[in-house]
CSV table of C-alpha atoms and ligand atoms in Angstrom, one decimal:
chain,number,residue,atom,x,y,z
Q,6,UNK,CA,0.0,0.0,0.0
Q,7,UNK,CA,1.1,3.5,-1.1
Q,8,UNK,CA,0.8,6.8,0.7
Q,9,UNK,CA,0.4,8.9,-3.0
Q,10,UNK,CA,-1.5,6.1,-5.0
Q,11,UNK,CA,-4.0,7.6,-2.5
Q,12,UNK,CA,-4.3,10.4,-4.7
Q,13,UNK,CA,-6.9,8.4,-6.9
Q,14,UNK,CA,-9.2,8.7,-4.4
Q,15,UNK,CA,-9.4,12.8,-4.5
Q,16,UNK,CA,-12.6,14.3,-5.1
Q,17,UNK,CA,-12.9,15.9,-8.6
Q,18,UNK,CA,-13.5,19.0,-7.1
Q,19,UNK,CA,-10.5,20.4,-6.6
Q,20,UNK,CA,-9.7,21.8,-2.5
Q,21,UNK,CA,-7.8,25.3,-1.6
Q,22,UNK,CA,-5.3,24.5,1.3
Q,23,UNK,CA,-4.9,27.7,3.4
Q,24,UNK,CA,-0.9,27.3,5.0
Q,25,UNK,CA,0.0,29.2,8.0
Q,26,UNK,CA,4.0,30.7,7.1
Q,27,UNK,CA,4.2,29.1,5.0
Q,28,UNK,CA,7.8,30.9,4.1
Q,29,UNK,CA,9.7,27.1,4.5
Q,30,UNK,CA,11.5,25.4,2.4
Q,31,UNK,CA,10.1,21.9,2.7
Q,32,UNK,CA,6.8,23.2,3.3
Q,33,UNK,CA,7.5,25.1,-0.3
Q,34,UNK,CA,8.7,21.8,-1.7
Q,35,UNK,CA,5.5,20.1,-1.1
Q,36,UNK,CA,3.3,22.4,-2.0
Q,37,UNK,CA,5.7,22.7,-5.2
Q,38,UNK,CA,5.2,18.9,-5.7
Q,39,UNK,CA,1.2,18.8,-5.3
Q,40,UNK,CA,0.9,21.7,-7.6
Q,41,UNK,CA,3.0,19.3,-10.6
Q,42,UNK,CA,0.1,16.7,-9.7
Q,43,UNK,CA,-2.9,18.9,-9.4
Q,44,UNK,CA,-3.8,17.7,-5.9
Q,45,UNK,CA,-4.9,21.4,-4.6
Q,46,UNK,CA,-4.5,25.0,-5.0
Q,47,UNK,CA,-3.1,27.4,-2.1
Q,48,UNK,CA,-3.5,30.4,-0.4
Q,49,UNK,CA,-0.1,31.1,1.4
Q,50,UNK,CA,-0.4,33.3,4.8
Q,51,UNK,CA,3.1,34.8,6.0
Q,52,UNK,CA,5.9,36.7,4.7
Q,53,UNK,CA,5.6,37.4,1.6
Q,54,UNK,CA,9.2,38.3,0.5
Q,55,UNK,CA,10.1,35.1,1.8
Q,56,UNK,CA,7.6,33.6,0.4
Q,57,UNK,CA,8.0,34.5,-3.1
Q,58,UNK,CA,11.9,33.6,-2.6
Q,59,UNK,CA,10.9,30.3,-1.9
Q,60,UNK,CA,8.8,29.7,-4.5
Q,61,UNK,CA,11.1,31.1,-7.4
Q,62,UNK,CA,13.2,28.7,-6.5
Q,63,UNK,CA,11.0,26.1,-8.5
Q,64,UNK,CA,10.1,28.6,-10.9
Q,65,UNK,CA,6.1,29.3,-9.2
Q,66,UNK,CA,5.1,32.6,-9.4
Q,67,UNK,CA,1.2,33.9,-8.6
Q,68,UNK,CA,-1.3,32.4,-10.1
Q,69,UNK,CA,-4.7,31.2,-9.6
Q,70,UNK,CA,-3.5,28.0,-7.9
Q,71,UNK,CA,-1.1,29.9,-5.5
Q,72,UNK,CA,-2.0,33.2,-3.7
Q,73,UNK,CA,0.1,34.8,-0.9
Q,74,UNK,CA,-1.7,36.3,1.9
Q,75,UNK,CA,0.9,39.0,3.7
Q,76,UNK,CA,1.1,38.1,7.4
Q,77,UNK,CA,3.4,39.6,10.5
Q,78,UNK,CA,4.6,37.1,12.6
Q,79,UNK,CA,3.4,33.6,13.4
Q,80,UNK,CA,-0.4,34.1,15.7
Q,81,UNK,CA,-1.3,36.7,12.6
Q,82,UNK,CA,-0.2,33.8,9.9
Q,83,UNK,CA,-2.1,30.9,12.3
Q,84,UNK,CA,-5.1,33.3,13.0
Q,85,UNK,CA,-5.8,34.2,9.4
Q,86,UNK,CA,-5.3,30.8,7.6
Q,87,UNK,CA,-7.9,29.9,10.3
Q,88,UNK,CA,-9.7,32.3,9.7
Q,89,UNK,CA,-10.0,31.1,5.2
Q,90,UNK,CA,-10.8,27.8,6.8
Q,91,UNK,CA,-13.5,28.6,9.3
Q,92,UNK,CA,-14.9,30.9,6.4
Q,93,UNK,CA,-14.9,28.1,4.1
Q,94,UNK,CA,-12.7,29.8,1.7
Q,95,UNK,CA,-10.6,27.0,2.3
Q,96,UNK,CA,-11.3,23.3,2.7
Q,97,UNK,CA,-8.0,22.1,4.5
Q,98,UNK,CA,-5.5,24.0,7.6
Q,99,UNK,CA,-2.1,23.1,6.7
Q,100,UNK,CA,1.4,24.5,9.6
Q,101,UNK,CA,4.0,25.8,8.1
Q,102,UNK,CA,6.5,27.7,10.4
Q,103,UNK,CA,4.2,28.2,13.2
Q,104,UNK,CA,4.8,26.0,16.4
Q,105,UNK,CA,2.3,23.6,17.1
Q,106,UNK,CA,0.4,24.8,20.4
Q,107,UNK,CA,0.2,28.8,18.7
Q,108,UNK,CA,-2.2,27.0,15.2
Q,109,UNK,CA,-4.0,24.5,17.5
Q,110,UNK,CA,-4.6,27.6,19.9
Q,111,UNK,CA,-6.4,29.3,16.9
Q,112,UNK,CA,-7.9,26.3,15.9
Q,113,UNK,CA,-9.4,26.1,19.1
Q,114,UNK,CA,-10.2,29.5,19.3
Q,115,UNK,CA,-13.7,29.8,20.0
Q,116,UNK,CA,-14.8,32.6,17.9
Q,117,UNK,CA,-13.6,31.9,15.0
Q,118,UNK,CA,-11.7,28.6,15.4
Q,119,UNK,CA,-12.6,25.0,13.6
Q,120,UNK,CA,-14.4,23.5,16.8
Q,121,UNK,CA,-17.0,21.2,16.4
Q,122,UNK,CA,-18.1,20.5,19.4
Q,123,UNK,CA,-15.8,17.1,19.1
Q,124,UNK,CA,-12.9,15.8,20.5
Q,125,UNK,CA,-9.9,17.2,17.5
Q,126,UNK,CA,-7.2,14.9,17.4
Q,127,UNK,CA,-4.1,13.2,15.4
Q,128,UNK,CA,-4.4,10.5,12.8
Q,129,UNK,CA,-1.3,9.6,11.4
Q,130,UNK,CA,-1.2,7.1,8.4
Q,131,UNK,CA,2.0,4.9,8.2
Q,132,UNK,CA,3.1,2.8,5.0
Q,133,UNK,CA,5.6,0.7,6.3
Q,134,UNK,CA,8.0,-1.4,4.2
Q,135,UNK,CA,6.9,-5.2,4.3
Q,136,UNK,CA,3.5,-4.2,5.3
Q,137,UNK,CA,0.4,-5.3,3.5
Q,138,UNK,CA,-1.7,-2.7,4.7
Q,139,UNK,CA,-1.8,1.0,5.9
Q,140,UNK,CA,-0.3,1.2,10.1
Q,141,UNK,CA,-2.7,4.0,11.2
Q,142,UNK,CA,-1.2,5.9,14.6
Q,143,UNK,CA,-3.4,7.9,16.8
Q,144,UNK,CA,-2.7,10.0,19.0
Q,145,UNK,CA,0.7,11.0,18.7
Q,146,UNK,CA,0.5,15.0,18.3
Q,147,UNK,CA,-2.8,16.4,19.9
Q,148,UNK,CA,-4.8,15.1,23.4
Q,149,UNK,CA,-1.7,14.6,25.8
Q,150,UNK,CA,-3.7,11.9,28.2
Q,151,UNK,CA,-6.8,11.5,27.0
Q,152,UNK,CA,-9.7,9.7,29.3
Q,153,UNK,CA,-12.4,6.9,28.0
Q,154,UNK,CA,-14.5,9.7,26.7
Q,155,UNK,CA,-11.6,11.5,24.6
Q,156,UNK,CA,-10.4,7.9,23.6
Q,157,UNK,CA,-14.0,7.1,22.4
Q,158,UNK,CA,-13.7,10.2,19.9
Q,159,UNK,CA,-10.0,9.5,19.0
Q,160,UNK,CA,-11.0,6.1,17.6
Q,161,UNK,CA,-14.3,7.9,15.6
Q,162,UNK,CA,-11.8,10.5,14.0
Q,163,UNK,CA,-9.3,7.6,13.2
Q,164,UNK,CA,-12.1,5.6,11.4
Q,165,UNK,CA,-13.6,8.0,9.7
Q,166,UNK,CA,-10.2,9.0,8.4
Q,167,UNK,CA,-9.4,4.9,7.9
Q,168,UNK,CA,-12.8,5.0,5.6
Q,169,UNK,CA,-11.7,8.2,3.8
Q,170,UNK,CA,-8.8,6.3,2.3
Q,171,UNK,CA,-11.2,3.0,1.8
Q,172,UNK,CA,-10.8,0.7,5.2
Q,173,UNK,CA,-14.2,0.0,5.2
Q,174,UNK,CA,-14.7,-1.4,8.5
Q,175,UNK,CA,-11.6,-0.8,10.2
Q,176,UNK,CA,-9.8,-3.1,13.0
Q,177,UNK,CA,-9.0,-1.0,16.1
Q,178,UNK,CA,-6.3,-2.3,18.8
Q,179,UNK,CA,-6.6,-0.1,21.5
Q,180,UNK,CA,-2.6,-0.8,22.9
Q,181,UNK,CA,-1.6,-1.1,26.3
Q,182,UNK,CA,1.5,-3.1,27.8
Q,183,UNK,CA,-0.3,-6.3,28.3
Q,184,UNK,CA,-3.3,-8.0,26.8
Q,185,UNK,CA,-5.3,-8.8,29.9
Q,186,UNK,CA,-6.8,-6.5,31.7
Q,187,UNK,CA,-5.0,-5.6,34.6
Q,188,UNK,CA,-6.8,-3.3,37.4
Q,189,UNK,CA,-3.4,-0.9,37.9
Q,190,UNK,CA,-3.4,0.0,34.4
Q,191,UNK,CA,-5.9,2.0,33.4
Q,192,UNK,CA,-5.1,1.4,29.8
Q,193,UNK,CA,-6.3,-2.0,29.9
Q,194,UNK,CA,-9.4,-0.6,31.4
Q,195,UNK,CA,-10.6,1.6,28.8
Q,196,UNK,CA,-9.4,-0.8,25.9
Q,197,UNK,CA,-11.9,-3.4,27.6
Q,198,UNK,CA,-14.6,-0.6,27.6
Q,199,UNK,CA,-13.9,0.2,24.4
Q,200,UNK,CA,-14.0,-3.3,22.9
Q,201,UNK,CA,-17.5,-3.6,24.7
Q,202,UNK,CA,-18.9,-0.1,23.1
Q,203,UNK,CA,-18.2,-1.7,19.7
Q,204,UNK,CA,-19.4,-4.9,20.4
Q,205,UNK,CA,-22.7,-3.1,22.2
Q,206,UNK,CA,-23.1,-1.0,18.8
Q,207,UNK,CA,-21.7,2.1,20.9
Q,208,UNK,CA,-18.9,2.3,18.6
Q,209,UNK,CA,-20.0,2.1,14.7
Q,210,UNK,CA,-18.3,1.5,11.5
Q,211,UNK,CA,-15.2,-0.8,13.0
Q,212,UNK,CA,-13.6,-3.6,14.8
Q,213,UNK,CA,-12.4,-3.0,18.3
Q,214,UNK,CA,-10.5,-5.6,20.6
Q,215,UNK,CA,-8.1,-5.2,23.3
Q,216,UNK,CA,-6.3,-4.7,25.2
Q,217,UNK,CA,-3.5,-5.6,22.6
Q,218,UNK,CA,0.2,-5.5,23.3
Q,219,UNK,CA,1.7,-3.6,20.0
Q,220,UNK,CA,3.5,-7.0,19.2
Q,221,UNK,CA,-0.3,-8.5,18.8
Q,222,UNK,CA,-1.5,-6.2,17.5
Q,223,UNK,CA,0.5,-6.5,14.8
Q,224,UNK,CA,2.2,-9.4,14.1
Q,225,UNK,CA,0.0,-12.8,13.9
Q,226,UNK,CA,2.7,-14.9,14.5
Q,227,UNK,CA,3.0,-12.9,17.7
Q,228,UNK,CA,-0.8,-13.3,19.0
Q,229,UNK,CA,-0.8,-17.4,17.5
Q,230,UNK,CA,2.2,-17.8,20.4
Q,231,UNK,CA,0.7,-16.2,23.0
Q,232,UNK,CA,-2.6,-17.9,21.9
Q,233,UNK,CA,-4.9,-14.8,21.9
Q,234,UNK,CA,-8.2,-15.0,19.1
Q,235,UNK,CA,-9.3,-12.0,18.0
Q,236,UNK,CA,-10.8,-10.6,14.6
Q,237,UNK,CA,-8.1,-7.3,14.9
Q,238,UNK,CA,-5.0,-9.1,16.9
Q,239,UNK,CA,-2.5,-9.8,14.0
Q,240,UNK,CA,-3.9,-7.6,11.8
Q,241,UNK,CA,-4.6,-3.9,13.2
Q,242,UNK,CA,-5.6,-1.3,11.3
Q,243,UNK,CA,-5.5,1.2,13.7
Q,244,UNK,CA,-3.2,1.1,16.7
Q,245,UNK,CA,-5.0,3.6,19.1
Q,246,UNK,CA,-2.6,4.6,22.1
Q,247,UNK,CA,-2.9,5.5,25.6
Q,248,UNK,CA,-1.0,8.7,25.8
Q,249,UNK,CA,0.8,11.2,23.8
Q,250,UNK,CA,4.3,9.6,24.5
Q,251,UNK,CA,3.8,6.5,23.2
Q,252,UNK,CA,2.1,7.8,20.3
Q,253,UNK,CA,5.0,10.3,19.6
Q,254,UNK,CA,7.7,7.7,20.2
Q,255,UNK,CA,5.7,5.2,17.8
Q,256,UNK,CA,5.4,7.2,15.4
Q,257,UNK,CA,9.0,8.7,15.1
Q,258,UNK,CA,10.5,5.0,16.1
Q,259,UNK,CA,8.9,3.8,12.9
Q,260,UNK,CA,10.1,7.0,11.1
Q,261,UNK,CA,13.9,6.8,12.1
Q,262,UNK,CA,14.1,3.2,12.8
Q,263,UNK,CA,12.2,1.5,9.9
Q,264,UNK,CA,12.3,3.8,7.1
Q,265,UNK,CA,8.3,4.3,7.3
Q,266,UNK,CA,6.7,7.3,5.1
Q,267,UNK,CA,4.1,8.8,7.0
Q,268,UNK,CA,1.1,11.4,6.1
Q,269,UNK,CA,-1.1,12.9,9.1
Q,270,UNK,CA,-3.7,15.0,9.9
Q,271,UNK,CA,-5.5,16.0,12.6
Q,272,UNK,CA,-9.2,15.1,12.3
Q,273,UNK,CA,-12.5,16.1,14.2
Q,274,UNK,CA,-12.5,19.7,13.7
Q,275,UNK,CA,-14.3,21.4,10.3
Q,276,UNK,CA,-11.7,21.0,8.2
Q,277,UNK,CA,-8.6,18.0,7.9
Q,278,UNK,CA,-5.2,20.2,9.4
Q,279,UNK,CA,-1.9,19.2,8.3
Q,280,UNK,CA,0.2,19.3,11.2
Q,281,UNK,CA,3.6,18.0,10.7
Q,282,UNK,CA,6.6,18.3,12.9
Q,283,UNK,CA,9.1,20.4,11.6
Q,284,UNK,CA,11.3,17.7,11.1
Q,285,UNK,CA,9.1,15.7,9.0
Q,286,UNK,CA,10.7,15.5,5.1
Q,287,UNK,CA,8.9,17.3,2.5
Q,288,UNK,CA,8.0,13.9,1.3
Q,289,UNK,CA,5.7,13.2,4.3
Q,290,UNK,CA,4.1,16.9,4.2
Q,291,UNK,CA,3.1,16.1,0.4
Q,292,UNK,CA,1.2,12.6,1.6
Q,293,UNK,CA,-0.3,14.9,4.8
Q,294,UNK,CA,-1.6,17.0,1.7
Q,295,UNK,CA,-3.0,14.2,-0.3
Q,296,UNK,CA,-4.7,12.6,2.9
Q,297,UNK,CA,-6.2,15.6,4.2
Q,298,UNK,CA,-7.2,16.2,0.4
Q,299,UNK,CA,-8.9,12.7,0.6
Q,300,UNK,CA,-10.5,12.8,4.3
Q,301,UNK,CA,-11.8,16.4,3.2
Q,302,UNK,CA,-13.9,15.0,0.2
S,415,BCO,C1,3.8,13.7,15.6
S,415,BCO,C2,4.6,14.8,15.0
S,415,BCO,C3,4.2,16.2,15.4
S,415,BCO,C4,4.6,16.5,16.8
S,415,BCO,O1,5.5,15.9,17.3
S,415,BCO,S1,3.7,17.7,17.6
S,415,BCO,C5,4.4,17.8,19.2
S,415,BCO,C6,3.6,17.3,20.3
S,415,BCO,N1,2.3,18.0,20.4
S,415,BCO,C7,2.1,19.0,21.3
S,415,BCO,O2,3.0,19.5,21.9
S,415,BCO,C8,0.7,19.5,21.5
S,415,BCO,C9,0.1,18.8,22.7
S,415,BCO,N2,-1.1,19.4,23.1
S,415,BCO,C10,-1.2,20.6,23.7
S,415,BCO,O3,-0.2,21.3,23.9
S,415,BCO,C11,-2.5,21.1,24.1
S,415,BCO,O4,-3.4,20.0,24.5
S,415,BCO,C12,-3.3,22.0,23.1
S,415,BCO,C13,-3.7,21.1,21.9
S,415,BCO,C14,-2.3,23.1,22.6
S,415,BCO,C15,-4.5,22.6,23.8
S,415,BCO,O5,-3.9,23.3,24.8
S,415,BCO,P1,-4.6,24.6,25.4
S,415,BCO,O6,-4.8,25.7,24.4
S,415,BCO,O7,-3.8,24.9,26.7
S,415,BCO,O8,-6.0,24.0,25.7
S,415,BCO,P2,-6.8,23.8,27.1
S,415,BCO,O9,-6.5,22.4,27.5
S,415,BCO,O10,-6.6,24.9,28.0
S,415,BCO,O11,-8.2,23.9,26.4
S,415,BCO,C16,-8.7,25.1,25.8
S,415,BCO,C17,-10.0,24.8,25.2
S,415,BCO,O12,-9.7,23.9,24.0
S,415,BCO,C18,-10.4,22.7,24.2
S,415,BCO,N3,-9.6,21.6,23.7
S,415,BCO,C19,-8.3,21.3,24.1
S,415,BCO,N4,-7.9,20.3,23.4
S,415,BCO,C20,-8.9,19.9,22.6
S,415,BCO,C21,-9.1,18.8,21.6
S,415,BCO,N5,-8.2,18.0,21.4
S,415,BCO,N6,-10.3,18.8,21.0
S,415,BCO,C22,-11.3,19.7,21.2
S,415,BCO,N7,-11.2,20.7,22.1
S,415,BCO,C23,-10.0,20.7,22.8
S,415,BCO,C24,-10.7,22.5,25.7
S,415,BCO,O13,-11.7,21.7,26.0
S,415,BCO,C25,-10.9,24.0,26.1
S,415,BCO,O14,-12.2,24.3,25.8
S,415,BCO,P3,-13.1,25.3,26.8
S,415,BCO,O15,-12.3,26.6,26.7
S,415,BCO,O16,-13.1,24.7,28.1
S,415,BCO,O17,-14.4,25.3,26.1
């Protein structure tokens, strides 16, 4: 499975992506690369001298595809690419150089933020080398610890992003260390209450069973030996974790230590966000594009 073969799955109506500063260079690389496959058009807030530097250097100058927006400084960039989205000038939120907390601060703004009323939080889809299927991470960027009630949300926004790229009916392993419950760790706990919502209809549109140590959760082998029989052990879809540190060390462990290409976004608010880490190649920010393109069909 291939992060951009996703692109097939775009809606023919093309999306405007609103980037806040977007004056750097990878972020200017990927947007240079979905402009030569047609994934999107933009409407770049932040400084515009550097902006226009960037994007000479691969020969883009204004057009109807790629606006610049003249910002001062990083809240005014954050607060008025919110601002396209919340207006529904644009159809996807995308960081540039902006630190994380100062765009989900104006995403969460309430007056003219992307609330729903729902939990937002990080989906981030893995392709990892000798992998059949997409690894799907969440939540490894937004809701630091979240509760039963958070995680209950998390797992929604995960498969509704897991149908966008056509899971169907995804299989959810909510991960703890063990897969028994065990009284002193609350994430056992709330992966048994989640695997009972789903099996009680509470949780729609998926497959939910844990408490699953990552190694069952995704390696078969791995669940045959410890003798566990599940419909998702084996075979995850969705690994949904119970804090922001595993989910952050998961998901740069698979980036640094196994070569994995990633694209995220964070889901449950109006619009798909883009919200990669600064670090992340231009490569990843270009599948972030083409997912949030897909999820915001
Ligand atoms: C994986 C690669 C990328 C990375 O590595 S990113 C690096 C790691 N990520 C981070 O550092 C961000 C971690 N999260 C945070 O810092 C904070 O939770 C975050 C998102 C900035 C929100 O913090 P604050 O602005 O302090 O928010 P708060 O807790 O005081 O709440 C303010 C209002 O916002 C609401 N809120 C917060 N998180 C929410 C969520 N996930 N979904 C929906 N609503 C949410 C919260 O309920 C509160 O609302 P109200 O004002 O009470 O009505």
């Amino acid at each position: 499975m291939k992060l951009q073969n996703l692109i097939a799955a775009k809606s023919k109506v093309q999306k405007k992506i609103a980037v806040a500063a977007a004056e750097d260079q990878e972020v200017i690389e990927a947007i240079a690369s979905a402009l030569k496959l047609d994934l999107a058009s933009f409407i770049l807030y932040g400084d515009e001298t550097k902006i226009k530097a960037l994007l000479s250097e691969h020969s883009i100058t204004e057009n109807e595809k790629v606006t610049i927006t003249h910002t001062s400084g990083a809240n005014e960039a954050a607060t008025e690419a919110v601002k396209a989205v919340s207006s529904g000038e644009a159809d996807v939120l995308m960081k540039g150089m902006v630190p994380t907390a100062t765009l989900l601060k104006a995403v969460l703004n309430k007056e003219y933020g992307l609330r729903t009323g729902n939990v937002l939080s990080h989906v981030a889809v893995f392709e990892v080398e000798g992998y059949d299927r997409f690894t799907i991470v969440t939540d490894a960027a937004m809701n630091i610890a979240p509760d039963l009630k958070q995680k209950v949300q998390i797992t929604k926004n995960a498969v509704q992003i897991a149908r966008a790229i056509g899971i169907e009916t995804p299989k959810v392993a909510p991960i703890a260390a063990v897969e028994v419950v065990n009284p002193d760790m609350q994430a056992t706990l709330d992966a048994a209450a989640l695997t009972q919502m789903n099996q009680r209809g509470q949780l729609k549109d998926c497959i939910v069973d844990g408490p699953l140590a990552l190694d069952n959760a995704v390696s078969l082998e791995a669940a045959k030996h410890k003798g566990i029989t599940s419909d998702v052990a084996g075979k995850a879809d969705i690994l949904l974790v119970p804090t922001i540190e595993v989910g952050n060390v998961l998901y740069k462990s698979l980036i640094y230590f196994a070569n994995a290409k990633v694209g995220a976004v964070i889901a449950g608010a109006k619009a798909p966000i883009v919200l990669t880490s600064r670090s992340d190649s231009a490569e990843s920010k270009l599948n972030s594009l083409i997912l949030a393109v897909c999820s915001a069909n």
